[in-house]
Amino acid sequence: MNIQWYPGHMTKTRRQMEQDIRLVDAVCEIVDARIPLASRNPDIDSICGNKPRMMILNRTDMADPAATKKWAAYFRKQGMIVLETDAKNRKGTNQFAPKVRELLKEKLQRYQEKGQAGRTIRVMIVGIPNVGKSTLINQVAGRKSAKAENRPGVTRGKQWVTVERGLELLDTPGILWPKFDDPQVGLHLAVTGAVKDDVVDIEELAICLMELLGKHYPNALETRYKVTVPENATGLELLELCGKKRGMLISGGEVDLERMSRVLLEEFRSCKLGRFTLELPPDREEIVHEEG
Ligand code: G4P
């Protein structure tokens, strides 16, 4: 899976974040709960230094709940405070402020001891594009809409959004890029829709996804497409099988692979096939699925 996607301004944004990080007490990273590794940025640790860290597993509505629990435990073990959210449906987001206070409890206590109770703490939100940063910021800050833009040449004063008294967020989330050069990472990002379909080959993507599902979750395919998945079937064979069953034929009786590819990806992304987590913490099985 070769993703032809070259986001501009990476260096500029990174530099800006390195500046901004000095202004905050903690960093909150948002990842997609379905792909908690692929949706991370490889440079995040070096950018954050030793700032206290919070990890938000977002889109839990689309991920396998058992896998989300495993990921939460995994990040907690790394010393992070973890929050599970479905920002779109406002689930878990009301725990944001309490979790930040938990993360910074020693600092808050020191402030208290110095007679500075109520001193503002500041948090920066970071994550790859489309992971839900704006949705989450709007939720926790009670705003209607605000989309952080990453347009070249547009500079504006730094703004802070108040979540509650004494807790502010940097209003422009830090936009980072994932590790596109790793083919597995690219596949997971493309399958989940984190990158736009116009930069990937739809059929190639659907074949990879079919292979993954056929290998680990034939039942999900059998239930949805009413087919029997043959042992060791290739992704292409499965795509053809399901396309035929859905009657997606072109002249000559061949399966319209492009159409079936779009259907598969759409149904996977809208969880009609079930809720999947495509990655598990190291040393575990690769994919977990719950019937949708
Ligand atoms: P970004 O700032 O990180 O780029 O992401 P943004 O908040 O714009 O969210 C990207 C898309 O993901 C939005 O959908 C948003 O609604 C959706 N989203 C965010 N969090 C969640 C979540 O926890 N669960 C689900 N299912 N979706 C989430 P969109 O298609 O761009 O808009 P719309 O469908 O909301 O109109």
XYZ file of C-alpha atoms and ligand atoms in Angstrom:
328
model
C 0.000 0.000 0.000
C 1.755 3.060 -1.235
C 0.052 6.266 -0.193
C 0.725 9.181 -2.472
C 0.118 11.879 0.055
C 2.534 14.619 0.833
C 1.177 16.968 3.455
C 2.898 20.299 3.240
C 4.155 22.464 6.045
C 5.141 19.553 8.241
C 8.360 21.146 9.370
C 6.730 24.489 9.989
C 3.954 22.975 12.081
C 6.383 20.884 14.025
C 8.514 23.911 14.813
C 5.451 25.833 15.918
C 4.477 23.000 18.212
C 7.925 22.857 19.722
C 7.461 26.528 20.616
C 3.914 26.095 21.878
C 4.755 23.154 24.052
C 6.719 25.467 26.342
C 3.503 27.308 27.120
C 1.572 24.314 28.414
C 1.607 22.188 31.545
C 0.559 18.972 29.827
C 0.022 17.418 26.433
C -3.032 15.472 25.475
C -2.686 13.174 22.492
C -5.730 11.911 20.618
C -5.608 8.642 18.720
C -8.146 6.536 16.876
C -9.083 3.634 19.169
C -9.263 1.325 16.133
C -5.633 1.986 15.215
C -3.883 3.387 18.280
C -0.418 2.848 16.847
C -0.930 3.827 13.215
C -2.693 7.012 14.289
C 0.246 8.202 16.376
C 3.040 10.423 15.232
C 6.501 8.943 15.559
C 8.000 12.268 16.724
C 5.489 12.933 19.448
C 7.686 11.768 22.311
C 10.581 13.969 21.315
C 8.296 16.966 20.786
C 6.664 16.530 24.195
C 9.851 16.020 26.172
C 8.872 15.166 29.719
C 5.591 17.036 29.905
C 2.866 15.055 31.661
C 0.899 13.145 29.059
C -2.698 12.202 28.592
C -3.868 9.753 25.953
C -7.352 9.948 24.514
C -8.644 6.866 22.737
C -11.301 8.433 20.518
C -13.898 6.768 18.243
C -14.508 4.081 20.816
C -17.964 3.718 19.241
C -16.277 2.134 16.218
C -13.677 0.027 17.994
C -13.882 -3.291 19.751
C -14.559 -2.545 23.439
C -12.346 -5.378 24.717
C -9.429 -4.130 22.616
C -9.974 -0.561 23.832
C -9.625 -1.816 27.402
C -6.341 -3.482 26.488
C -5.032 -0.323 24.881
C -6.068 1.770 27.863
C -4.114 -0.554 30.146
C -1.154 -0.446 27.775
C -0.891 3.351 27.750
C -1.551 3.565 31.468
C 1.405 1.266 32.003
C 3.509 3.814 30.147
C 2.633 6.389 32.781
C -0.095 8.202 30.859
C -3.533 9.140 32.067
C -6.008 7.547 29.672
C -9.457 8.671 28.604
C -11.795 6.722 26.318
C -14.112 8.902 24.261
C -16.677 8.933 21.506
C -16.444 12.660 20.904
C -19.068 12.613 18.181
C -21.691 11.332 20.593
C -20.349 13.178 23.614
C -19.328 10.076 25.454
C -16.454 10.289 27.923
C -15.674 13.923 27.139
C -17.059 15.158 30.465
C -14.199 13.266 32.080
C -11.623 15.425 30.335
C -11.247 18.092 33.040
C -11.194 15.608 35.950
C -8.542 13.562 34.116
C -6.386 16.631 33.539
C -6.606 17.477 37.225
C -5.626 13.911 38.055
C -2.678 14.167 35.663
C -1.481 17.413 37.215
C -2.454 16.758 40.781
C 1.049 17.271 42.185
C 1.423 20.585 40.410
C -2.015 21.697 41.569
C -1.117 20.729 45.094
C 2.091 22.754 44.908
C 0.109 25.761 43.687
C -2.241 25.302 46.609
C 0.614 25.145 49.079
C 2.087 28.330 47.646
C -1.235 30.067 48.010
C -1.805 30.034 44.261
C -4.922 27.888 44.184
C -6.885 28.657 41.044
C -3.762 29.358 38.970
C -4.504 28.397 35.386
C -3.226 25.165 33.941
C -2.823 24.854 30.196
C -3.066 21.835 27.967
C -2.200 21.294 24.344
C -4.152 18.850 22.218
C -2.221 17.018 19.531
C -3.064 14.373 16.971
C -3.035 13.437 13.317
C -5.568 15.027 10.939
C -9.155 13.825 11.172
C -8.746 11.970 14.456
C -11.332 14.152 16.180
C -9.319 17.007 17.712
C -11.738 19.803 16.809
C -14.777 17.773 17.784
C -13.220 17.034 21.138
C -12.099 20.602 21.802
C -15.555 21.882 20.944
C -17.092 19.335 23.266
C -14.938 19.981 26.269
C -14.971 23.734 25.796
C -18.693 23.834 25.032
C -18.226 25.547 21.668
C -20.337 25.228 18.571
C -17.663 24.922 15.940
C -14.063 25.724 15.324
C -11.807 23.926 12.991
C -8.120 24.450 13.408
C -6.670 25.227 10.061
C -3.258 24.539 8.819
C -3.108 27.035 6.009
C 0.180 28.401 4.885
C 0.768 32.041 5.564
C -2.092 32.336 8.006
C -0.874 33.413 11.365
C -3.061 34.553 14.136
C -2.575 35.328 17.747
C -2.479 32.450 20.103
C -5.816 31.907 21.691
C -6.754 30.010 24.746
C -10.090 28.337 25.239
C -11.421 28.025 28.727
C -12.745 24.582 29.616
C -13.550 25.592 33.156
C -12.084 28.022 35.653
C -8.374 27.399 35.835
C -8.168 25.079 32.831
C -7.379 26.284 29.329
C -6.628 24.647 26.005
C -4.583 26.027 23.180
C -7.286 26.639 20.629
C -5.301 25.421 17.635
C -4.664 21.730 18.010
C -1.216 20.505 17.110
C -1.484 18.695 13.827
C 0.976 15.904 13.337
C 1.455 13.329 10.636
C 1.591 9.591 10.976
C 4.335 7.331 9.736
C 3.315 6.964 6.112
C 6.401 5.106 5.029
C 5.356 1.983 6.931
C 3.024 0.029 4.596
C 1.049 -1.512 7.478
C 0.473 1.930 8.987
C -0.585 3.259 5.570
C -3.039 0.420 5.117
C -4.663 0.927 8.501
C -4.949 4.678 7.988
C -6.479 4.245 4.553
C -8.901 1.497 5.587
C -10.241 3.566 8.468
C -10.618 6.600 6.219
C -7.953 8.677 7.962
C -6.587 9.531 4.535
C -8.796 10.486 1.655
C -9.639 7.837 -0.897
C -8.401 9.958 -3.771
C -4.822 9.331 -2.703
C -5.120 5.548 -2.623
C -6.020 2.859 -5.112
C -9.514 1.832 -3.997
C -9.364 -1.685 -5.381
C -5.958 -2.370 -3.912
C -7.207 -1.104 -0.569
C -10.367 -3.223 -0.674
C -8.357 -6.314 -1.601
C -6.067 -5.753 1.417
C -9.082 -5.267 3.681
C -10.790 -8.391 2.320
C -7.646 -10.385 2.949
C -7.494 -9.119 6.513
C -11.159 -9.869 7.184
C -11.101 -13.224 5.383
C -8.141 -14.320 7.460
C -9.237 -13.107 10.866
C -12.960 -12.602 10.614
C -14.596 -14.684 7.932
C -17.790 -14.691 10.003
C -18.217 -10.957 9.612
C -18.070 -11.367 5.820
C -20.333 -14.396 5.818
C -22.976 -12.646 7.905
C -22.922 -9.410 5.929
C -22.566 -10.716 2.383
C -24.205 -14.145 2.752
C -21.236 -15.982 1.301
C -19.170 -18.935 2.414
C -15.571 -17.878 2.768
C -13.305 -20.582 1.302
C -10.170 -21.439 3.239
C -7.090 -19.549 2.058
C -9.112 -17.354 -0.291
C -7.227 -14.309 -1.539
C -8.534 -10.790 -1.045
C -9.319 -10.551 -4.740
C -11.271 -13.807 -4.706
C -13.299 -12.617 -1.741
C -14.002 -9.274 -3.349
C -15.245 -11.081 -6.449
C -17.311 -13.495 -4.399
C -19.057 -10.765 -2.435
C -19.510 -8.586 -5.540
C -21.147 -11.468 -7.378
C -23.455 -12.169 -4.462
C -24.494 -8.515 -4.464
C -25.143 -8.718 -8.212
C -22.522 -6.121 -9.080
C -21.733 -7.260 -12.588
C -20.532 -5.483 -15.675
C -20.940 -6.555 -19.279
C -19.479 -9.981 -19.901
C -20.582 -11.149 -16.455
C -17.481 -9.900 -14.712
C -17.718 -8.438 -11.238
C -17.593 -4.652 -10.993
C -14.637 -4.642 -8.633
C -14.480 -0.909 -8.231
C -18.097 -0.713 -7.133
C -17.743 -3.602 -4.713
C -14.565 -2.033 -3.345
C -16.416 1.181 -2.553
C -19.255 -0.739 -0.942
C -16.887 -2.780 1.226
C -14.996 0.271 2.432
C -18.158 2.230 3.092
C -19.718 -0.640 5.029
C -16.536 -1.246 6.993
C -16.172 2.443 7.899
C -19.796 2.830 8.896
C -19.457 -0.249 11.140
C -22.053 -2.239 9.191
C -19.620 -5.133 9.267
C -19.081 -4.739 12.983
C -16.733 -2.870 15.294
C -13.107 -3.625 14.694
C -9.802 -2.765 16.242
C -7.091 -3.384 13.699
C -4.168 -3.332 16.078
C -3.565 -4.744 19.512
C -0.824 -3.888 21.989
C 2.422 -5.773 21.235
C 2.418 -9.516 21.944
C -1.224 -9.949 21.177
C -3.340 -11.012 18.255
C -3.458 -8.549 15.411
C -7.142 -7.825 15.066
C -10.153 -7.929 17.302
C -13.727 -7.783 16.228
C -17.154 -7.507 17.727
C -20.285 -8.242 15.703
C -22.039 -5.000 14.753
P -9.626 16.831 13.400
O -9.935 18.129 14.079
O -8.688 15.980 14.210
O -9.159 16.959 11.999
O -10.977 15.963 13.347
P -12.512 16.441 13.453
O -12.823 16.856 14.858
O -12.793 17.409 12.362
O -13.257 15.060 13.181
C -13.185 14.386 11.958
C -14.421 13.543 11.742
O -14.483 12.522 12.747
C -15.732 14.309 11.868
O -16.636 13.714 10.967
C -16.181 13.987 13.282
O -17.576 14.103 13.462
C -15.742 12.557 13.397
N -15.523 12.114 14.787
C -14.800 12.744 15.740
N -14.807 12.019 16.876
C -15.539 10.901 16.624
C -15.905 9.755 17.427
O -15.540 9.598 18.587
N -16.681 8.816 16.797
C -17.087 8.933 15.509
N -17.841 7.950 15.006
N -16.754 9.990 14.748
C -15.987 10.958 15.294
P -17.016 14.383 9.591
O -17.468 13.289 8.722
O -15.916 15.260 9.132
O -18.185 15.278 9.956
P -19.624 14.852 10.554
O -19.896 13.444 10.103
O -19.522 14.936 12.016
O -20.504 15.869 9.963
